[in-house]
Amino acid sequence: MPISTQHKVYLPATAKSNQYILAEIKATPELYQHYSSEQACYQQLSQQLFSLADSLNLHNVHLIATDKLPVVRFHTEAHVFQTAEQILFFYNPAYHEAQNLFSKHGYQARKIRLLFLATGNDIRANAADFHSRVLQLLQQLQPQLPAQNLKIKIRDHQHLSYDLLAKQKGDRESYGFKLRAIAGRYATRKLSLPDHSALTYVHLTLPLSRALKQQYVANDSLDYSPLYQQLEQHLKASIQAKDLNRVAIIGNGLTPLVRNSKFDKPETTAELQLLGFDPANNTQQFISDWQGDNLVEAVHILIVAGNDDMTETGYGRFMNQVEAALRSFAEKLNVNAEKQDLTVRFHQHISYNSSAS
């Protein structure tokens, strides 16, 4: 097999691309003291933010002062939903633009989050330009802030999402991706990144369909342990065949967040589960979390790339291994490809600390 083919993964041409950048500013007492109230702070910052965004052709920008975690997904319609801990943005980069301030009267945020959603077409090809314009905005915003030398945490998130079973539904057109690392892609566009952490992983959402429940759970039983145990066993068999070492299966109703365990410790809140993986550790890391008396709507499967999976060409070979494992997993479960979607999301993240000056 040609090397170029080995290092490319062929995904459906209908795969959707998203990118968003989160700039987190620690809201110190020194910052708040310059304003008459928290709300006055947020209002003024948002006006400055939106003005600069317009000048730099950044068309989907939000200021979040609620300490809620932003989650961004592709959707054909634009929606924003809030829970106690999350704020979920659904949008189509090709069509949707917005500017919003999210705050709560009388609430003083610990962090002020500036959220930039990429817009337009060819999101991956233009990712470096988008990142560069966000950095320009932060550099221009800093002198306007009353508290100087604020440290900013910058997180760049990029997704490719598609239906694993698209081909079985008749969608046979595909496109070859090398899935190069973000830093490498940016370097070819003359954008050098400072020291940063990077994480790449795949997220599969498996709805717990009626067919799956009937297959593994006895009639009228409220014990769903056999279902979860079978899912876990089939997953282990599929990943071991492809030498995938960093895997989690989460069936507890929480939203899983993957982080580098070198920088973040695993923790759980009422809505979120932080999963820590070490890309430098090649020993088996398998996390399983579910309760037999809790039937959730969907199970989340996470497969994390290691440092060795990042080749000069990209993550194409890793993604081919993941695709083969997930297809084997779906076959073991007898998933009906014509009636069910299995959404796969290829995530690439980088993060670094920077002053805006």
Coordinates of C-alpha atoms in Angstrom, one line a residue:
M1 CA 0.0 0.0 0.0
P2 CA 1.4 3.4 -0.9
I3 CA 2.6 5.5 2.0
S4 CA 0.3 8.3 1.1
T5 CA -2.7 6.0 1.2
Q6 CA -1.6 4.6 4.6
H7 CA -1.5 8.1 6.1
K8 CA -4.8 9.3 4.7
V9 CA -8.3 8.5 6.0
Y10 CA -11.2 8.8 3.7
L11 CA -14.2 10.4 5.4
P12 CA -17.6 11.2 3.9
A13 CA -17.5 14.3 1.7
T14 CA -20.5 15.5 3.9
A15 CA -18.2 15.6 7.0
K16 CA -18.8 18.9 8.8
S17 CA -15.9 21.1 10.1
N18 CA -16.0 23.4 13.1
Q19 CA -13.5 25.6 14.9
Y20 CA -13.8 27.8 17.9
I21 CA -11.3 29.6 20.1
L22 CA -11.9 30.3 23.8
A23 CA -9.9 33.1 25.5
E24 CA -10.3 32.9 29.3
I25 CA -9.5 35.9 31.4
K26 CA -9.2 35.5 35.1
A27 CA -11.6 38.1 36.6
T28 CA -9.6 39.6 39.4
P29 CA -10.7 42.1 42.1
E30 CA -8.3 44.5 40.4
L31 CA -10.3 44.3 37.3
Y32 CA -13.7 44.7 38.9
Q33 CA -12.7 47.7 41.0
H34 CA -12.6 49.8 37.9
Y35 CA -16.3 49.4 37.2
S36 CA -19.4 50.5 39.1
S37 CA -20.8 46.9 39.0
E38 CA -20.2 43.5 37.5
Q39 CA -22.8 44.2 34.8
A40 CA -21.1 47.5 33.9
C41 CA -17.9 45.6 33.5
Y42 CA -19.4 43.0 31.2
Q43 CA -21.3 45.6 29.2
Q44 CA -18.3 47.7 28.5
L45 CA -16.0 44.7 27.7
S46 CA -18.6 43.3 25.3
Q47 CA -18.9 46.6 23.5
Q48 CA -15.1 46.8 23.1
L49 CA -15.0 43.1 22.1
F50 CA -17.7 43.4 19.4
S51 CA -16.2 46.6 18.0
L52 CA -12.8 45.0 17.5
A53 CA -14.4 41.8 16.2
D54 CA -16.2 43.8 13.5
S55 CA -12.9 45.4 12.4
L56 CA -11.2 42.0 12.1
N57 CA -14.1 40.3 10.3
L58 CA -14.9 38.0 13.2
H59 CA -18.6 37.5 12.9
N60 CA -19.7 35.1 15.6
V61 CA -18.4 36.3 18.9
H62 CA -19.7 36.0 22.5
L63 CA -18.7 37.2 26.0
I64 CA -19.6 34.6 28.7
A65 CA -19.6 35.8 32.3
T66 CA -21.6 33.0 34.0
D67 CA -18.7 30.5 34.6
K68 CA -20.6 28.1 32.4
L69 CA -18.6 25.8 30.0
P70 CA -19.2 26.6 26.4
V71 CA -19.8 23.5 24.1
V72 CA -19.9 24.0 20.4
R73 CA -21.5 21.7 17.8
F74 CA -22.4 21.9 14.1
H75 CA -26.1 22.2 13.3
T76 CA -28.2 23.4 10.4
E77 CA -30.1 25.8 12.7
A78 CA -28.6 28.3 15.1
H79 CA -29.5 27.6 18.8
V80 CA -28.1 28.4 22.2
F81 CA -29.2 26.3 25.1
Q82 CA -28.1 26.8 28.8
T83 CA -28.0 24.3 31.6
A84 CA -26.8 24.9 35.1
E85 CA -23.1 24.3 34.1
Q86 CA -23.0 24.5 30.3
I87 CA -23.9 26.8 27.5
L88 CA -24.4 25.0 24.2
F89 CA -23.9 26.6 20.8
F90 CA -25.3 24.9 17.7
Y91 CA -24.5 26.6 14.4
N92 CA -23.5 26.3 10.8
P93 CA -20.3 28.2 10.1
A94 CA -21.4 28.9 6.5
Y95 CA -24.5 30.9 7.5
H96 CA -24.7 31.8 11.1
E97 CA -23.3 35.0 12.7
A98 CA -24.0 36.4 16.1
Q99 CA -22.8 38.7 19.0
N100 CA -24.1 38.1 22.5
L101 CA -23.3 38.8 26.1
F102 CA -24.2 36.1 28.5
S103 CA -24.3 37.2 32.2
K104 CA -26.5 36.9 35.3
H105 CA -27.6 39.9 37.3
G106 CA -25.7 40.2 40.5
Y107 CA -23.3 37.4 39.6
Q108 CA -19.5 38.0 39.6
A109 CA -17.8 35.6 37.3
R110 CA -14.5 34.0 38.3
K111 CA -13.5 33.9 34.6
I112 CA -14.6 36.1 31.7
R113 CA -14.7 33.9 28.6
L114 CA -14.4 35.3 25.1
L115 CA -15.8 32.8 22.6
F116 CA -14.9 33.1 18.9
L117 CA -16.7 30.8 16.4
A118 CA -15.2 30.4 13.0
T119 CA -17.5 31.3 10.1
G120 CA -17.4 30.9 6.3
N121 CA -16.3 28.0 4.2
D122 CA -13.1 25.8 4.2
I123 CA -12.8 26.0 8.0
R124 CA -9.8 23.8 8.3
A125 CA -7.9 25.5 5.4
N126 CA -8.5 28.9 7.0
A127 CA -7.9 27.9 10.6
A128 CA -4.6 29.6 11.0
D129 CA -6.0 32.9 9.6
F130 CA -8.8 32.7 12.1
H131 CA -6.5 32.0 15.0
S132 CA -4.3 34.9 13.9
R133 CA -7.2 37.3 13.8
V134 CA -8.3 36.3 17.2
L135 CA -4.7 37.0 18.5
Q136 CA -4.8 40.4 16.8
L137 CA -8.1 41.2 18.6
L138 CA -6.7 40.2 22.0
Q139 CA -3.6 42.3 21.4
Q140 CA -5.8 45.3 20.6
L141 CA -8.1 44.7 23.5
Q142 CA -5.4 44.5 26.1
P143 CA -4.6 48.3 26.1
Q144 CA -8.3 49.1 26.6
L145 CA -8.5 47.0 29.8
P146 CA -8.1 49.0 33.1
A147 CA -6.2 46.1 34.6
Q148 CA -3.0 45.5 32.7
N149 CA -0.9 42.3 32.2
L150 CA -3.8 40.0 32.5
K151 CA -3.0 36.4 31.7
I152 CA -5.2 34.8 29.1
K153 CA -5.7 31.1 28.5
I154 CA -6.2 30.4 24.8
R155 CA -7.9 27.2 23.7
D156 CA -8.2 26.4 20.0
H157 CA -10.7 23.6 19.3
Q158 CA -11.3 22.0 15.9
H159 CA -13.7 19.2 15.0
L160 CA -14.6 17.1 12.1
S161 CA -18.0 15.3 12.5
Y162 CA -19.7 12.7 10.4
D163 CA -21.9 9.6 10.4
L164 CA -19.8 6.5 10.7
L165 CA -22.5 4.6 8.7
A166 CA -22.8 7.2 5.9
K167 CA -21.6 4.8 3.2
Q168 CA -24.2 2.2 4.1
K169 CA -26.8 4.8 3.7
G170 CA -25.7 5.4 0.1
D171 CA -23.4 8.4 0.7
R172 CA -20.4 7.0 -1.1
E173 CA -18.5 10.2 -2.0
S174 CA -15.5 10.6 0.3
Y175 CA -12.5 12.9 0.7
G176 CA -9.0 12.0 1.8
F177 CA -7.7 13.7 5.0
K178 CA -4.2 13.6 6.3
L179 CA -5.4 15.2 9.6
R180 CA -2.2 17.1 10.3
A181 CA -1.4 18.4 13.7
I182 CA -2.6 22.0 14.3
A183 CA 0.9 23.4 15.0
G184 CA 2.2 21.9 11.7
R185 CA -0.7 23.2 9.7
Y186 CA -0.3 26.7 11.2
A187 CA 3.5 26.7 10.6
T188 CA 2.9 26.2 6.8
R189 CA 0.6 29.3 7.0
K190 CA 3.4 31.3 8.7
L191 CA 1.9 31.3 12.1
S192 CA 4.2 30.0 14.9
L193 CA 2.6 28.9 18.2
P194 CA 4.3 29.4 21.6
D195 CA 4.8 26.4 23.9
H196 CA 1.5 24.7 24.1
S197 CA -0.2 21.4 25.0
A198 CA -2.0 19.5 22.3
L199 CA -4.6 16.7 22.5
T200 CA -6.3 14.7 19.7
Y201 CA -9.1 12.2 20.2
V202 CA -12.2 10.7 18.7
H203 CA -15.7 10.8 20.2
L204 CA -18.4 8.3 19.2
T205 CA -21.9 8.8 20.3
L206 CA -23.9 5.5 20.5
P207 CA -27.6 6.0 21.1
L208 CA -29.0 3.2 23.2
S209 CA -31.7 2.2 20.8
R210 CA -34.8 0.0 21.4
A211 CA -33.0 -2.8 19.4
L212 CA -30.0 -2.7 21.7
K213 CA -32.1 -2.8 24.8
Q214 CA -34.2 -5.7 23.5
Q215 CA -31.0 -7.6 22.6
Y216 CA -29.3 -7.4 26.0
V217 CA -31.9 -6.5 28.6
A218 CA -34.6 -9.0 29.8
N219 CA -38.2 -7.8 29.5
D220 CA -39.4 -5.7 32.3
S221 CA -35.9 -5.7 33.9
L222 CA -34.6 -2.5 35.5
D223 CA -31.1 -3.9 35.6
Y224 CA -29.2 -2.6 32.6
S225 CA -25.9 -4.1 33.6
P226 CA -25.9 -6.8 30.9
L227 CA -26.3 -4.1 28.2
Y228 CA -23.4 -2.0 29.6
Q229 CA -21.2 -5.1 30.1
Q230 CA -21.7 -6.3 26.6
L231 CA -20.9 -2.9 25.2
E232 CA -17.7 -2.8 27.3
Q233 CA -16.6 -6.3 26.2
H234 CA -17.3 -5.6 22.5
L235 CA -15.4 -2.3 22.7
K236 CA -12.4 -3.9 24.4
A237 CA -12.2 -6.6 21.8
S238 CA -12.4 -4.0 19.0
I239 CA -9.8 -1.6 20.3
Q240 CA -7.3 -4.3 21.3
A241 CA -7.4 -5.7 17.8
K242 CA -6.1 -2.2 16.6
D243 CA -3.7 -1.5 19.5
L244 CA -5.6 1.5 20.7
N245 CA -4.5 2.1 24.3
R246 CA -6.4 5.2 25.6
V247 CA -10.1 4.6 25.7
A248 CA -13.2 5.4 27.8
I249 CA -16.8 4.3 27.7
I250 CA -19.1 6.6 29.6
G251 CA -22.7 5.7 30.2
N252 CA -23.6 7.8 33.3
G253 CA -25.5 10.6 31.6
L254 CA -22.6 13.1 32.1
T255 CA -20.9 15.1 29.3
P256 CA -17.3 13.7 29.0
L257 CA -14.5 16.2 28.6
V258 CA -11.1 14.9 27.6
R259 CA -8.0 16.6 29.0
N260 CA -4.3 15.9 29.2
S261 CA -3.7 14.3 32.6
K262 CA -0.4 16.0 32.9
F263 CA -2.2 19.3 33.3
D264 CA -5.7 18.5 34.5
K265 CA -6.9 16.1 37.2
P266 CA -10.0 14.0 36.6
E267 CA -13.1 15.3 38.3
T268 CA -16.9 15.0 38.1
T269 CA -19.6 17.6 38.5
A270 CA -23.4 17.3 38.3
E271 CA -23.2 17.5 34.5
L272 CA -19.6 17.0 33.4
Q273 CA -17.0 14.3 33.7
L274 CA -13.4 15.3 33.1
L275 CA -11.3 12.4 31.8
G276 CA -7.5 12.6 32.0
F277 CA -5.3 10.7 29.6
D278 CA -1.5 10.9 29.2
P279 CA -0.5 10.9 25.5
A280 CA 3.0 10.0 26.5
N281 CA 2.0 6.8 28.3
N282 CA 1.6 3.8 26.1
T283 CA 0.3 1.4 28.7
Q284 CA -3.4 0.5 28.5
Q285 CA -5.7 3.2 29.9
F286 CA -9.3 2.1 29.9
I287 CA -12.0 4.0 31.7
S288 CA -15.5 2.6 32.2
D289 CA -18.2 4.5 34.0
W290 CA -21.9 3.4 34.1
Q291 CA -24.6 2.4 36.6
G292 CA -26.7 -0.7 36.1
D293 CA -29.8 1.0 37.3
N294 CA -29.5 4.1 35.1
L295 CA -30.5 3.7 31.4
V296 CA -29.0 6.7 29.6
E297 CA -30.0 8.0 26.2
A298 CA -26.5 7.5 24.7
V299 CA -23.1 6.1 25.6
H300 CA -20.0 8.0 24.8
I301 CA -16.9 6.3 23.6
L302 CA -13.6 8.3 23.6
I303 CA -10.4 7.1 21.9
V304 CA -7.3 9.3 22.5
A305 CA -4.3 9.6 20.3
G306 CA -0.8 9.2 21.8
N307 CA 2.3 11.1 21.0
D308 CA 3.4 8.2 18.8
D309 CA 0.2 8.5 16.7
M310 CA 1.3 12.0 15.5
T311 CA 3.4 11.3 12.4
E312 CA 5.0 13.9 10.1
T313 CA 2.1 13.3 7.8
G314 CA -0.6 13.6 10.4
Y315 CA -3.2 11.5 12.3
G316 CA -4.5 9.7 9.2
R317 CA -3.1 6.3 10.2
F318 CA -4.4 6.6 13.7
M319 CA -7.9 7.5 12.4
N320 CA -7.9 4.5 10.1
Q321 CA -7.2 2.3 13.1
V322 CA -10.0 4.0 15.0
E323 CA -12.4 3.8 12.1
A324 CA -11.7 0.0 11.8
A325 CA -12.2 -0.5 15.5
L326 CA -15.5 1.5 15.6
R327 CA -16.9 -0.3 12.5
S328 CA -16.0 -3.7 14.1
F329 CA -17.8 -2.5 17.3
A330 CA -20.9 -1.5 15.4
E331 CA -21.0 -4.8 13.6
K332 CA -20.7 -6.7 16.9
L333 CA -23.8 -4.8 18.1
N334 CA -25.7 -5.4 14.9
V335 CA -26.4 -1.7 14.5
N336 CA -28.9 -1.1 11.7
A337 CA -27.0 1.3 9.4
E338 CA -30.0 2.4 7.5
K339 CA -32.0 3.5 10.5
Q340 CA -29.4 4.8 12.9
D341 CA -26.6 7.4 12.9
L342 CA -23.4 6.9 14.7
T343 CA -21.9 10.3 15.0
V344 CA -18.1 10.4 15.1
R345 CA -16.3 13.6 16.0
F346 CA -12.5 14.0 15.4
H347 CA -11.2 16.5 17.9
Q348 CA -8.0 18.5 17.8
H349 CA -7.2 20.9 20.7
I350 CA -4.3 23.1 21.6
S351 CA -4.0 25.4 24.6
Y352 CA -1.5 27.9 25.9
N353 CA -1.1 30.7 28.4
S354 CA -0.4 34.1 27.0
S355 CA -0.6 37.8 28.0
A356 CA -2.5 39.8 25.6
S357 CA 0.3 42.3 25.2

